[in-house]
Amino acid sequence: MNVLFVASELAPFAKTGGLADVIAALPAYLHRAGHQVLVVVPLYDTVDVSKAHFEAVFDTDLRLGDHQYQIKFFRVGSGPPIFFVHCPALFGRGRIYTSDSDEHRRFLALQFAAIILCQRMGFAPDIVHAHDWQTALLPMMIKTLFARDPLFAKTRSLLTIHNLNYQGSFPSAIGPDTNLGSVAHLFHNELLSAGRVNFLLQGVLYADGITTVSPTYANEIQTEAHGAGLDGFLRARRTTVVGILNGVDYGEWSPECDRLIPHRYSAADLTGKELNKQALLESLGLPYQPRVPVFGIVSRLVSQKGFNLIAPVMPELLRRHGFQLVVLGSGEPGLEDMFSRLQRAFPRQVCFYRGFKNDLAHLIEAGADAFLMPSVYEPCGLNQLYSLRYGTVPIVHRTGGLADTVRPWNPSSGTGNGFLFEHHDEAGLRWAVLAALAAYRDPAQWQTLIQNGMAQDFSWEVQGKLYEWVYQRLGEGN
Ligand code: ADP
């Protein structure tokens, strides 16, 4: 099949979260499986262009309403070709996402650029695979503005929702910038008369298929509690909503071959894990003490991730049980301050590294004993999957992809790979941390937990096949 991927992130060039990892790995899998795949992403000024050879391919003008842009395409890639859209006026902002008044135009430009690229290359996609609000207008664009272009005569569209809470909601005054002015009736009418347009909703309404990144999240987003206002629309399309867990690129994330950690190890020989723990603590200036467990956190620091439970629960647990906690992340100032205060209160036990640092993320996965993800909601979650692979026992709230991948530890049967708490409250987190500490005190139990996790396979070779199945099914709808 010919598959066009359009997205706002791509690891390692532009990443704020899991979306970037998926856009790097899923097209690579599809390419290996014999499909023709094109990937189109923005060339932000933050992209490190020394990471690859960027070959200029062609230039074009783009008009969005009254706004005129100059666009250059650069091609990279030895696997599936990746096309970067260079437009400093839009993508030169020092960061990936902004709250600037032209945020909608930045990603409209990306979507139009992807269509122009197909036209220039004579690439007729069987599937246009859009991701999140930044590319969610593509299904509608193909069905309206480009409906007469024979290149798209057979194209079917798939929208993957990586996080329903980011919707791209803008004032309806941006309408003319979509170049869809004459067909404004295509936008959701009630919302339009309330003065808004919502890009993700348009995708939900127009995409031929909808997937999200775990089976549990696929159900959750159809409920009022987790539907972020779109649950009714998703319920109306329930037969097209499919949950597919993200895979892991084990070429990047495996303790056997990870080039970013000082000591490699495997399930058969965990010696290197303990050495990584020492290296981790040393690099962060914390004392290493054998048999003292280290908990890790690597995360965007946003309310979704549930760290509001840390301040009321952790100080007492740290004081009583003496374990250590290493935290890597940045985000909301209130959460950054909370972790800074925790570090000041427990200087020998807690280290908070504020920032985004890929090699430290790998070292935490490798060196920590347990990994904390108390997310309020979690569409898929990648870090618990990485943790399982690295023998780092996940402690999570039972929600979304966490519920689908972490199985509760049962000491009597020796089954399970981690700890889940049911209700997102202080008692839940406290219970889960105490249960993990109790298991850690028994080396045989902990070994079994580690082995159970490391034996699991969430590779793209498995998950990618499910996407192929969805593409196939959409194709048959022609
Ligand atoms: P989300 O997409 O909601 O941020 P995921 O768990 O799906 O959450 O993916 C997070 C990805 O981003 C993982 O690859 C994780 O290692 C990475 N990540 C998050 N925060 C940081 C950070 N501060 N430094 C390095 N990597 C990070």
Short mmCIF file of C-alpha atoms and ligand atoms in Angstrom, two decimals:
data_model
loop_
_atom_site.label_atom_id
_atom_site.label_comp_id
_atom_site.label_asym_id
_atom_site.label_seq_id
_atom_site.Cartn_x
_atom_site.Cartn_y
_atom_site.Cartn_z
CA MET A 1 0.00 0.00 0.00
CA ASN A 2 0.96 3.65 -0.42
CA VAL A 3 0.78 5.30 2.97
CA LEU A 4 1.23 8.99 3.72
CA PHE A 5 2.10 9.84 7.33
CA VAL A 6 1.75 13.46 8.41
CA ALA A 7 2.61 14.45 11.97
CA SER A 8 3.97 17.23 14.18
CA GLU A 9 6.70 15.18 15.89
CA LEU A 10 9.36 12.69 14.86
CA ALA A 11 12.06 11.18 17.09
CA PRO A 12 14.91 11.98 17.39
CA PHE A 13 14.46 15.28 15.53
CA ALA A 14 11.42 16.81 17.21
CA LYS A 15 9.96 15.25 20.30
CA THR A 16 7.85 16.24 23.27
CA GLY A 17 6.35 12.82 23.94
CA GLY A 18 5.26 9.42 22.71
CA LEU A 19 3.90 10.66 19.37
CA ALA A 20 7.47 11.26 18.18
CA ASP A 21 8.48 7.68 18.99
CA VAL A 22 5.49 6.29 17.10
CA ILE A 23 6.15 8.41 13.99
CA ALA A 24 9.74 7.17 13.95
CA ALA A 25 8.91 3.51 14.44
CA LEU A 26 5.60 2.69 12.74
CA PRO A 27 6.55 3.97 9.25
CA ALA A 28 9.86 2.13 9.59
CA TYR A 29 7.97 -1.08 10.35
CA LEU A 30 5.60 -0.56 7.39
CA HIS A 31 8.56 0.12 5.11
CA ARG A 32 10.17 -3.16 6.23
CA ALA A 33 6.85 -4.91 5.58
CA GLY A 34 7.01 -3.77 1.94
CA HIS A 35 4.70 -0.74 1.87
CA GLN A 36 5.55 2.57 0.18
CA VAL A 37 5.55 5.10 2.98
CA LEU A 38 6.13 8.86 2.96
CA VAL A 39 6.50 10.78 6.21
CA VAL A 40 5.94 14.54 6.30
CA VAL A 41 6.91 16.61 9.35
CA PRO A 42 7.84 20.26 10.04
CA LEU A 43 11.46 21.38 10.02
CA TYR A 44 11.40 23.29 13.29
CA ASP A 45 14.41 25.49 14.00
CA THR A 46 15.07 23.24 17.01
CA VAL A 47 15.79 20.22 14.77
CA ASP A 48 19.44 19.24 14.96
CA VAL A 49 20.26 19.05 11.24
CA SER A 50 23.65 17.52 11.95
CA LYS A 51 21.84 14.29 12.91
CA ALA A 52 21.25 13.33 9.25
CA HIS A 53 21.84 14.36 5.66
CA PHE A 54 19.14 16.86 4.63
CA GLU A 55 18.76 16.97 0.87
CA ALA A 56 16.82 19.93 -0.60
CA VAL A 57 14.23 18.65 -3.07
CA PHE A 58 11.95 21.46 -4.18
CA ASP A 59 10.33 24.78 -3.28
CA THR A 60 6.77 25.92 -3.48
CA ASP A 61 4.54 28.84 -2.53
CA LEU A 62 1.62 28.28 -0.24
CA ARG A 63 -1.33 30.56 0.32
CA LEU A 64 -3.50 30.23 3.43
CA GLY A 65 -6.28 32.80 3.21
CA ASP A 66 -4.50 36.16 2.98
CA HIS A 67 -1.18 34.74 4.08
CA GLN A 68 1.58 33.75 1.70
CA TYR A 69 4.42 31.39 2.62
CA GLN A 70 7.55 30.07 0.96
CA ILE A 71 8.10 26.39 1.58
CA LYS A 72 11.14 24.23 0.91
CA PHE A 73 11.11 20.44 1.19
CA PHE A 74 14.11 18.55 2.51
CA ARG A 75 14.43 14.82 2.25
CA VAL A 76 16.10 12.55 4.78
CA GLY A 77 16.09 8.86 5.34
CA SER A 78 17.48 5.55 4.38
CA GLY A 79 14.31 3.72 5.43
CA PRO A 80 11.00 5.33 4.52
CA PRO A 81 11.62 8.76 2.97
CA ILE A 82 11.02 11.57 5.43
CA PHE A 83 10.15 14.99 4.06
CA PHE A 84 10.78 17.98 6.28
CA VAL A 85 8.76 21.10 5.57
CA HIS A 86 11.00 24.14 5.89
CA CYS A 87 9.19 27.40 6.50
CA PRO A 88 11.04 29.60 9.01
CA ALA A 89 8.13 32.06 9.18
CA LEU A 90 6.04 29.28 10.76
CA PHE A 91 8.43 26.74 12.25
CA GLY A 92 11.21 29.03 13.53
CA ARG A 93 9.78 29.62 17.00
CA GLY A 94 12.37 27.93 19.22
CA ARG A 95 9.88 25.25 20.20
CA ILE A 96 7.49 22.73 18.68
CA TYR A 97 4.16 24.02 19.99
CA THR A 98 3.26 27.62 20.76
CA SER A 99 0.24 29.58 21.85
CA ASP A 100 0.89 32.17 19.14
CA SER A 101 -2.06 33.56 17.25
CA ASP A 102 -1.07 31.71 14.08
CA GLU A 103 -0.73 28.26 15.69
CA HIS A 104 -3.51 26.95 13.45
CA ARG A 105 -1.70 28.19 10.34
CA ARG A 106 1.52 26.45 11.33
CA PHE A 107 -0.20 23.08 11.10
CA LEU A 108 -2.51 23.98 8.22
CA ALA A 109 0.67 24.69 6.29
CA LEU A 110 2.02 21.26 7.22
CA GLN A 111 -1.14 19.56 5.95
CA PHE A 112 -1.27 21.50 2.67
CA ALA A 113 2.45 20.88 2.20
CA ALA A 114 1.85 17.13 2.51
CA ILE A 115 -0.81 17.27 -0.22
CA ILE A 116 1.42 19.37 -2.47
CA LEU A 117 4.24 16.87 -1.94
CA CYS A 118 2.01 13.98 -3.08
CA GLN A 119 0.99 15.97 -6.15
CA ARG A 120 4.57 16.88 -7.07
CA MET A 121 5.77 13.31 -6.62
CA GLY A 122 2.74 11.69 -8.23
CA PHE A 123 2.29 9.72 -5.00
CA ALA A 124 -1.28 8.40 -4.81
CA PRO A 125 -1.84 7.39 -1.20
CA ASP A 126 -4.10 4.45 -0.44
CA ILE A 127 -4.05 5.68 3.14
CA VAL A 128 -3.49 9.13 4.56
CA HIS A 129 -2.61 8.55 8.18
CA ALA A 130 -3.17 11.67 10.30
CA HIS A 131 -2.10 12.06 13.92
CA ASP A 132 -3.75 14.31 16.52
CA TRP A 133 -5.28 17.73 15.90
CA GLN A 134 -2.27 19.08 14.05
CA THR A 135 -3.11 16.94 11.02
CA ALA A 136 -6.77 16.13 11.68
CA LEU A 137 -8.12 18.32 8.85
CA LEU A 138 -6.52 16.10 6.21
CA PRO A 139 -9.49 13.69 5.98
CA MET A 140 -11.84 16.60 5.29
CA MET A 141 -9.41 18.29 2.88
CA ILE A 142 -9.18 15.13 0.80
CA LYS A 143 -12.94 14.73 0.70
CA THR A 144 -13.58 18.36 -0.30
CA LEU A 145 -10.82 20.60 -1.65
CA PHE A 146 -8.95 17.73 -3.32
CA ALA A 147 -11.89 15.46 -4.11
CA ARG A 148 -11.49 16.04 -7.84
CA ASP A 149 -7.78 15.26 -7.93
CA PRO A 150 -7.51 11.73 -9.39
CA LEU A 151 -4.45 11.20 -7.23
CA PHE A 152 -6.74 10.94 -4.20
CA ALA A 153 -9.59 9.09 -5.91
CA LYS A 154 -8.99 5.95 -3.88
CA THR A 155 -7.47 7.52 -0.79
CA ARG A 156 -8.91 6.49 2.57
CA SER A 157 -8.04 8.40 5.71
CA LEU A 158 -7.15 7.24 9.18
CA LEU A 159 -6.94 9.51 12.22
CA THR A 160 -4.95 8.28 15.18
CA ILE A 161 -5.76 10.04 18.45
CA HIS A 162 -2.68 10.04 20.65
CA ASN A 163 -4.24 12.33 23.23
CA LEU A 164 -7.86 13.48 23.08
CA ASN A 165 -7.30 16.41 25.39
CA TYR A 166 -5.32 18.42 22.86
CA GLN A 167 -7.93 19.35 20.26
CA GLY A 168 -6.80 22.43 18.36
CA SER A 169 -9.82 24.60 19.16
CA PHE A 170 -9.66 28.04 17.53
CA PRO A 171 -11.95 31.02 17.04
CA SER A 172 -14.04 30.64 13.90
CA ALA A 173 -12.40 33.81 12.53
CA ILE A 174 -9.53 31.58 11.39
CA GLY A 175 -11.94 30.00 8.85
CA PRO A 176 -10.53 31.74 5.76
CA ASP A 177 -7.02 30.46 6.60
CA THR A 178 -8.21 26.90 6.00
CA ASN A 179 -8.86 27.74 2.32
CA LEU A 180 -12.17 25.98 2.92
CA GLY A 181 -14.07 29.26 3.19
CA SER A 182 -16.65 28.47 0.55
CA VAL A 183 -17.46 25.19 2.25
CA ALA A 184 -17.77 26.46 5.79
CA HIS A 185 -20.80 24.24 6.25
CA LEU A 186 -18.34 21.36 6.51
CA PHE A 187 -17.37 22.52 9.95
CA HIS A 188 -19.45 21.41 12.87
CA ASN A 189 -22.32 23.88 12.74
CA GLU A 190 -23.27 24.34 16.36
CA LEU A 191 -19.69 24.93 17.29
CA LEU A 192 -19.26 27.32 14.40
CA SER A 193 -22.22 29.39 15.53
CA ALA A 194 -20.69 29.39 19.00
CA GLY A 195 -17.65 30.98 17.36
CA ARG A 196 -15.23 28.04 17.41
CA VAL A 197 -13.69 25.47 15.11
CA ASN A 198 -12.16 22.31 16.53
CA PHE A 199 -9.62 20.55 14.31
CA LEU A 200 -9.69 17.22 16.14
CA LEU A 201 -13.49 17.10 16.00
CA GLN A 202 -13.33 17.64 12.23
CA GLY A 203 -11.04 14.64 12.04
CA VAL A 204 -13.42 12.54 14.12
CA LEU A 205 -16.27 13.52 11.81
CA TYR A 206 -14.50 12.99 8.49
CA ALA A 207 -11.84 10.30 8.87
CA ASP A 208 -12.75 6.95 7.33
CA GLY A 209 -11.14 5.20 10.27
CA ILE A 210 -10.20 6.27 13.79
CA THR A 211 -7.69 4.58 16.01
CA THR A 212 -6.33 5.43 19.39
CA VAL A 213 -3.32 4.07 21.16
CA SER A 214 -4.73 1.41 23.47
CA PRO A 215 -7.91 -0.67 23.72
CA THR A 216 -8.82 0.68 27.17
CA TYR A 217 -8.37 4.29 26.02
CA ALA A 218 -10.55 3.53 22.98
CA ASN A 219 -13.36 2.71 25.42
CA GLU A 220 -12.57 5.51 27.85
CA ILE A 221 -12.77 8.29 25.25
CA GLN A 222 -16.33 7.23 24.49
CA THR A 223 -17.35 8.02 28.07
CA GLU A 224 -18.27 11.43 29.44
CA ALA A 225 -15.55 11.20 32.08
CA HIS A 226 -12.71 10.86 29.57
CA GLY A 227 -14.32 12.11 26.35
CA ALA A 228 -13.17 15.74 26.73
CA GLY A 229 -16.42 16.88 25.15
CA LEU A 230 -16.03 14.65 22.08
CA ASP A 231 -17.39 11.42 23.57
CA GLY A 232 -20.77 11.78 21.86
CA PHE A 233 -19.12 12.13 18.45
CA LEU A 234 -16.86 9.17 19.15
CA ARG A 235 -19.80 7.05 20.31
CA ALA A 236 -21.58 7.93 17.08
CA ARG A 237 -18.59 6.47 15.23
CA ARG A 238 -17.98 3.59 17.62
CA THR A 239 -17.77 0.97 14.89
CA THR A 240 -14.75 2.76 13.40
CA VAL A 241 -12.88 3.39 16.68
CA VAL A 242 -10.14 0.83 17.27
CA GLY A 243 -7.53 0.77 20.04
CA ILE A 244 -4.03 -0.37 19.06
CA LEU A 245 -1.26 -0.28 21.64
CA ASN A 246 1.89 1.50 20.63
CA GLY A 247 4.83 -0.73 20.01
CA VAL A 248 8.36 -0.21 21.24
CA ASP A 249 11.38 0.27 19.04
CA TYR A 250 13.53 -2.32 20.78
CA GLY A 251 16.46 -1.25 18.59
CA GLU A 252 16.46 1.97 20.66
CA TRP A 253 15.03 0.72 23.93
CA SER A 254 16.62 -2.59 25.01
CA PRO A 255 19.19 -3.07 27.75
CA GLU A 256 21.03 -5.59 25.55
CA CYS A 257 21.91 -3.03 22.88
CA ASP A 258 21.26 0.44 24.36
CA ARG A 259 24.20 2.66 23.38
CA LEU A 260 23.11 5.40 25.78
CA ILE A 261 23.72 3.42 28.99
CA PRO A 262 27.14 2.60 30.41
CA HIS A 263 26.46 -1.09 31.18
CA ARG A 264 24.44 -3.39 28.96
CA TYR A 265 22.54 -6.32 30.45
CA SER A 266 19.88 -8.91 29.78
CA ALA A 267 17.27 -10.96 31.63
CA ALA A 268 19.83 -13.77 31.88
CA ASP A 269 22.46 -11.55 33.51
CA LEU A 270 21.31 -8.50 35.44
CA THR A 271 24.76 -7.52 36.75
CA GLY A 272 24.78 -4.49 34.47
CA LYS A 273 21.51 -3.22 35.94
CA GLU A 274 23.06 -2.74 39.37
CA LEU A 275 26.07 -1.01 37.78
CA ASN A 276 23.72 1.33 35.92
CA LYS A 277 22.01 2.09 39.22
CA GLN A 278 25.37 3.14 40.67
CA ALA A 279 26.16 5.19 37.58
CA LEU A 280 22.75 6.88 37.69
CA LEU A 281 23.03 7.86 41.34
CA GLU A 282 26.61 9.00 40.93
CA SER A 283 25.74 11.17 37.92
CA LEU A 284 22.97 12.83 39.94
CA GLY A 285 25.05 13.26 43.09
CA LEU A 286 23.04 10.83 45.22
CA PRO A 287 24.73 8.22 47.44
CA TYR A 288 24.54 4.60 46.27
CA GLN A 289 23.48 2.12 48.93
CA PRO A 290 23.04 -1.53 48.01
CA ARG A 291 19.51 -2.84 48.68
CA VAL A 292 17.98 0.65 48.84
CA PRO A 293 15.40 0.83 46.06
CA VAL A 294 15.45 3.65 43.53
CA PHE A 295 12.19 4.85 41.99
CA GLY A 296 12.28 6.64 38.65
CA ILE A 297 10.04 9.17 36.88
CA VAL A 298 10.54 10.43 33.32
CA SER A 299 7.68 12.58 32.17
CA ARG A 300 6.22 15.76 30.86
CA LEU A 301 5.22 17.55 34.04
CA VAL A 302 1.57 18.24 33.27
CA SER A 303 -1.56 17.61 35.31
CA GLN A 304 -2.45 14.58 33.13
CA LYS A 305 0.45 12.70 34.68
CA GLY A 306 -1.10 12.72 38.16
CA PHE A 307 1.85 14.12 40.12
CA ASN A 308 -0.57 16.04 42.33
CA LEU A 309 -0.46 12.87 44.47
CA ILE A 310 3.30 13.15 45.06
CA ALA A 311 3.36 16.03 47.56
CA PRO A 312 0.78 14.58 49.96
CA VAL A 313 2.14 11.00 49.80
CA MET A 314 5.87 10.92 49.13
CA PRO A 315 7.46 12.87 52.01
CA GLU A 316 6.14 10.51 54.65
CA LEU A 317 7.03 7.41 52.61
CA LEU A 318 10.54 8.73 51.89
CA ARG A 319 11.07 9.49 55.58
CA ARG A 320 9.83 6.13 56.80
CA HIS A 321 11.24 3.83 54.17
CA GLY A 322 14.43 5.58 53.08
CA PHE A 323 14.16 4.77 49.34
CA GLN A 324 15.42 7.11 46.65
CA LEU A 325 13.58 8.93 43.85
CA VAL A 326 15.02 10.32 40.61
CA VAL A 327 12.84 12.56 38.49
CA LEU A 328 13.47 13.82 34.96
CA GLY A 329 10.99 16.20 33.40
CA SER A 330 9.83 19.71 32.76
CA GLY A 331 6.54 21.44 32.30
CA GLU A 332 4.10 23.25 34.55
CA PRO A 333 5.94 25.55 37.00
CA GLY A 334 3.83 24.34 39.95
CA LEU A 335 4.90 20.73 39.40
CA GLU A 336 8.53 21.71 38.80
CA ASP A 337 8.48 23.64 42.11
CA MET A 338 6.92 20.69 43.91
CA PHE A 339 9.74 18.36 42.79
CA SER A 340 12.37 21.01 43.60
CA ARG A 341 10.96 21.31 47.12
CA LEU A 342 10.99 17.54 47.52
CA GLN A 343 14.64 17.49 46.48
CA ARG A 344 15.50 20.23 48.99
CA ALA A 345 13.69 18.37 51.77
CA PHE A 346 15.41 15.03 50.96
CA PRO A 347 18.80 15.95 49.45
CA ARG A 348 20.27 12.45 49.85
CA GLN A 349 17.17 10.66 48.60
CA VAL A 350 15.63 12.76 45.85
CA CYS A 351 17.08 14.28 42.71
CA PHE A 352 14.97 16.34 40.31
CA TYR A 353 16.60 16.99 36.93
CA ARG A 354 14.58 19.70 35.23
CA GLY A 355 14.71 19.39 31.45
CA PHE A 356 14.40 17.04 28.51
CA LYS A 357 17.35 14.67 28.22
CA ASN A 358 17.13 11.48 26.22
CA ASP A 359 20.30 9.80 27.52
CA LEU A 360 19.23 10.40 31.13
CA ALA A 361 15.79 8.95 30.29
CA HIS A 362 17.57 5.77 29.14
CA LEU A 363 19.80 5.68 32.22
CA ILE A 364 16.80 6.06 34.55
CA GLU A 365 15.03 3.17 32.81
CA ALA A 366 18.16 1.07 33.18
CA GLY A 367 19.24 2.13 36.67
CA ALA A 368 15.99 2.50 38.62
CA ASP A 369 14.37 -0.46 40.37
CA ALA A 370 10.81 0.76 39.94
CA PHE A 371 9.10 3.34 37.74
CA LEU A 372 6.24 5.60 38.82
CA MET A 373 3.37 6.59 36.50
CA PRO A 374 0.42 7.81 38.56
CA SER A 375 -1.26 9.29 35.45
CA VAL A 376 -4.84 10.53 35.77
CA TYR A 377 -5.30 9.26 32.24
CA GLU A 378 -2.78 7.72 29.87
CA PRO A 379 -3.69 7.02 26.23
CA CYS A 380 -0.92 4.42 25.89
CA GLY A 381 2.18 5.38 27.82
CA LEU A 382 5.56 4.32 26.55
CA ASN A 383 7.66 4.55 29.66
CA GLN A 384 5.97 1.62 31.38
CA LEU A 385 6.71 -0.44 28.26
CA TYR A 386 10.35 0.65 28.32
CA SER A 387 10.44 -0.07 32.07
CA LEU A 388 9.18 -3.62 31.57
CA ARG A 389 11.93 -4.25 29.04
CA TYR A 390 14.60 -2.85 31.37
CA GLY A 391 13.47 -4.90 34.38
CA THR A 392 12.25 -1.75 36.12
CA VAL A 393 8.99 -2.56 37.81
CA PRO A 394 6.13 -0.17 36.89
CA ILE A 395 3.86 1.30 39.56
CA VAL A 396 0.87 2.82 37.78
CA HIS A 397 -2.70 4.03 38.03
CA ARG A 398 -5.04 1.60 36.28
CA THR A 399 -6.05 3.68 33.28
CA GLY A 400 -5.74 3.64 29.47
CA GLY A 401 -2.69 1.86 28.10
CA LEU A 402 -1.32 1.37 31.61
CA ALA A 403 -4.30 -0.91 32.36
CA ASP A 404 -3.60 -2.86 29.16
CA THR A 405 0.08 -3.47 29.76
CA VAL A 406 0.76 -3.66 33.50
CA ARG A 407 -0.54 -6.80 35.19
CA PRO A 408 -0.95 -6.84 38.99
CA TRP A 409 1.71 -8.73 40.91
CA ASN A 410 0.33 -11.74 42.72
CA PRO A 411 2.90 -13.08 45.18
CA SER A 412 1.16 -16.42 45.67
CA SER A 413 1.03 -17.34 41.98
CA GLY A 414 4.16 -15.41 40.98
CA THR A 415 2.27 -13.78 38.12
CA GLY A 416 2.13 -10.13 37.13
CA ASN A 417 4.68 -7.52 36.16
CA GLY A 418 3.92 -4.47 38.28
CA PHE A 419 1.62 -2.64 40.67
CA LEU A 420 -1.64 -0.92 39.78
CA PHE A 421 -3.85 1.24 41.93
CA GLU A 422 -7.51 1.50 41.12
CA HIS A 423 -8.54 4.94 42.32
CA HIS A 424 -6.51 8.02 41.57
CA ASP A 425 -6.10 9.18 45.14
CA GLU A 426 -3.50 9.38 47.89
CA ALA A 427 -4.48 6.06 49.44
CA GLY A 428 -4.12 4.37 46.04
CA LEU A 429 -0.60 5.62 45.39
CA ARG A 430 0.49 4.95 48.98
CA TRP A 431 -0.82 1.39 48.79
CA ALA A 432 0.97 0.70 45.49
CA VAL A 433 4.31 2.11 46.67
CA LEU A 434 4.11 0.11 49.91
CA ALA A 435 3.23 -3.06 47.98
CA ALA A 436 6.23 -2.53 45.72
CA LEU A 437 8.53 -1.91 48.70
CA ALA A 438 7.30 -5.12 50.33
CA ALA A 439 8.01 -7.12 47.18
CA TYR A 440 11.44 -5.49 46.85
CA ARG A 441 12.39 -6.66 50.34
CA ASP A 442 12.04 -10.26 49.10
CA PRO A 443 14.73 -10.70 46.43
CA ALA A 444 13.11 -13.86 45.02
CA GLN A 445 9.79 -12.09 44.49
CA TRP A 446 11.46 -9.09 42.93
CA GLN A 447 13.45 -11.32 40.57
CA THR A 448 10.26 -12.97 39.36
CA LEU A 449 8.62 -9.59 38.83
CA ILE A 450 11.61 -8.43 36.79
CA GLN A 451 11.69 -11.60 34.72
CA ASN A 452 7.95 -11.48 34.03
CA GLY A 453 8.27 -7.94 32.69
CA MET A 454 11.39 -8.55 30.63
CA ALA A 455 9.79 -11.57 28.93
CA GLN A 456 7.03 -9.45 27.36
CA ASP A 457 7.03 -8.36 23.75
CA PHE A 458 5.48 -5.06 22.70
CA SER A 459 7.47 -4.76 19.50
CA TRP A 460 6.22 -3.01 16.36
CA GLU A 461 6.46 -6.36 14.59
CA VAL A 462 3.38 -7.27 16.63
CA GLN A 463 1.54 -3.92 16.86
CA GLY A 464 2.35 -2.87 13.27
CA LYS A 465 0.38 -5.83 11.91
CA LEU A 466 -2.74 -4.45 13.57
CA TYR A 467 -2.32 -1.18 11.67
CA GLU A 468 -1.88 -3.15 8.43
CA TRP A 469 -5.14 -4.89 9.24
CA VAL A 470 -6.90 -1.52 9.75
CA TYR A 471 -5.46 -0.16 6.47
CA GLN A 472 -6.63 -3.29 4.67
CA ARG A 473 -10.11 -2.97 6.09
CA LEU A 474 -10.30 0.68 5.07
CA GLY A 475 -9.10 -0.21 1.57
CA GLU A 476 -11.82 -2.80 1.24
CA GLY A 477 -14.35 -0.06 1.99
CA ASN A 478 -13.57 1.51 -1.42
P1 ADP B 1 3.39 11.40 26.50
O1 ADP B 1 3.36 11.15 25.03
O2 ADP B 1 2.06 11.70 27.11
O3 ADP B 1 4.42 12.42 26.91
P2 ADP B 1 4.46 8.67 26.67
O4 ADP B 1 4.77 7.82 27.86
O5 ADP B 1 3.61 8.09 25.61
O6 ADP B 1 3.86 10.04 27.24
O7 ADP B 1 5.83 9.09 25.96
C1 ADP B 1 6.78 9.87 26.60
C2 ADP B 1 8.07 9.79 25.79
O8 ADP B 1 8.79 11.01 25.99
C3 ADP B 1 8.97 8.68 26.23
O9 ADP B 1 9.79 8.27 25.14
C4 ADP B 1 9.82 9.39 27.31
O10 ADP B 1 11.05 8.74 27.53
C5 ADP B 1 10.00 10.73 26.70
N1 ADP B 1 10.20 11.80 27.67
C6 ADP B 1 9.26 12.44 28.40
N2 ADP B 1 9.82 13.39 29.16
C7 ADP B 1 11.15 13.35 28.93
C8 ADP B 1 12.28 14.09 29.42
N3 ADP B 1 12.12 15.07 30.31
N4 ADP B 1 13.49 13.79 28.93
C9 ADP B 1 13.63 12.80 28.00
N5 ADP B 1 12.62 12.07 27.52
C10 ADP B 1 11.40 12.34 27.96
#
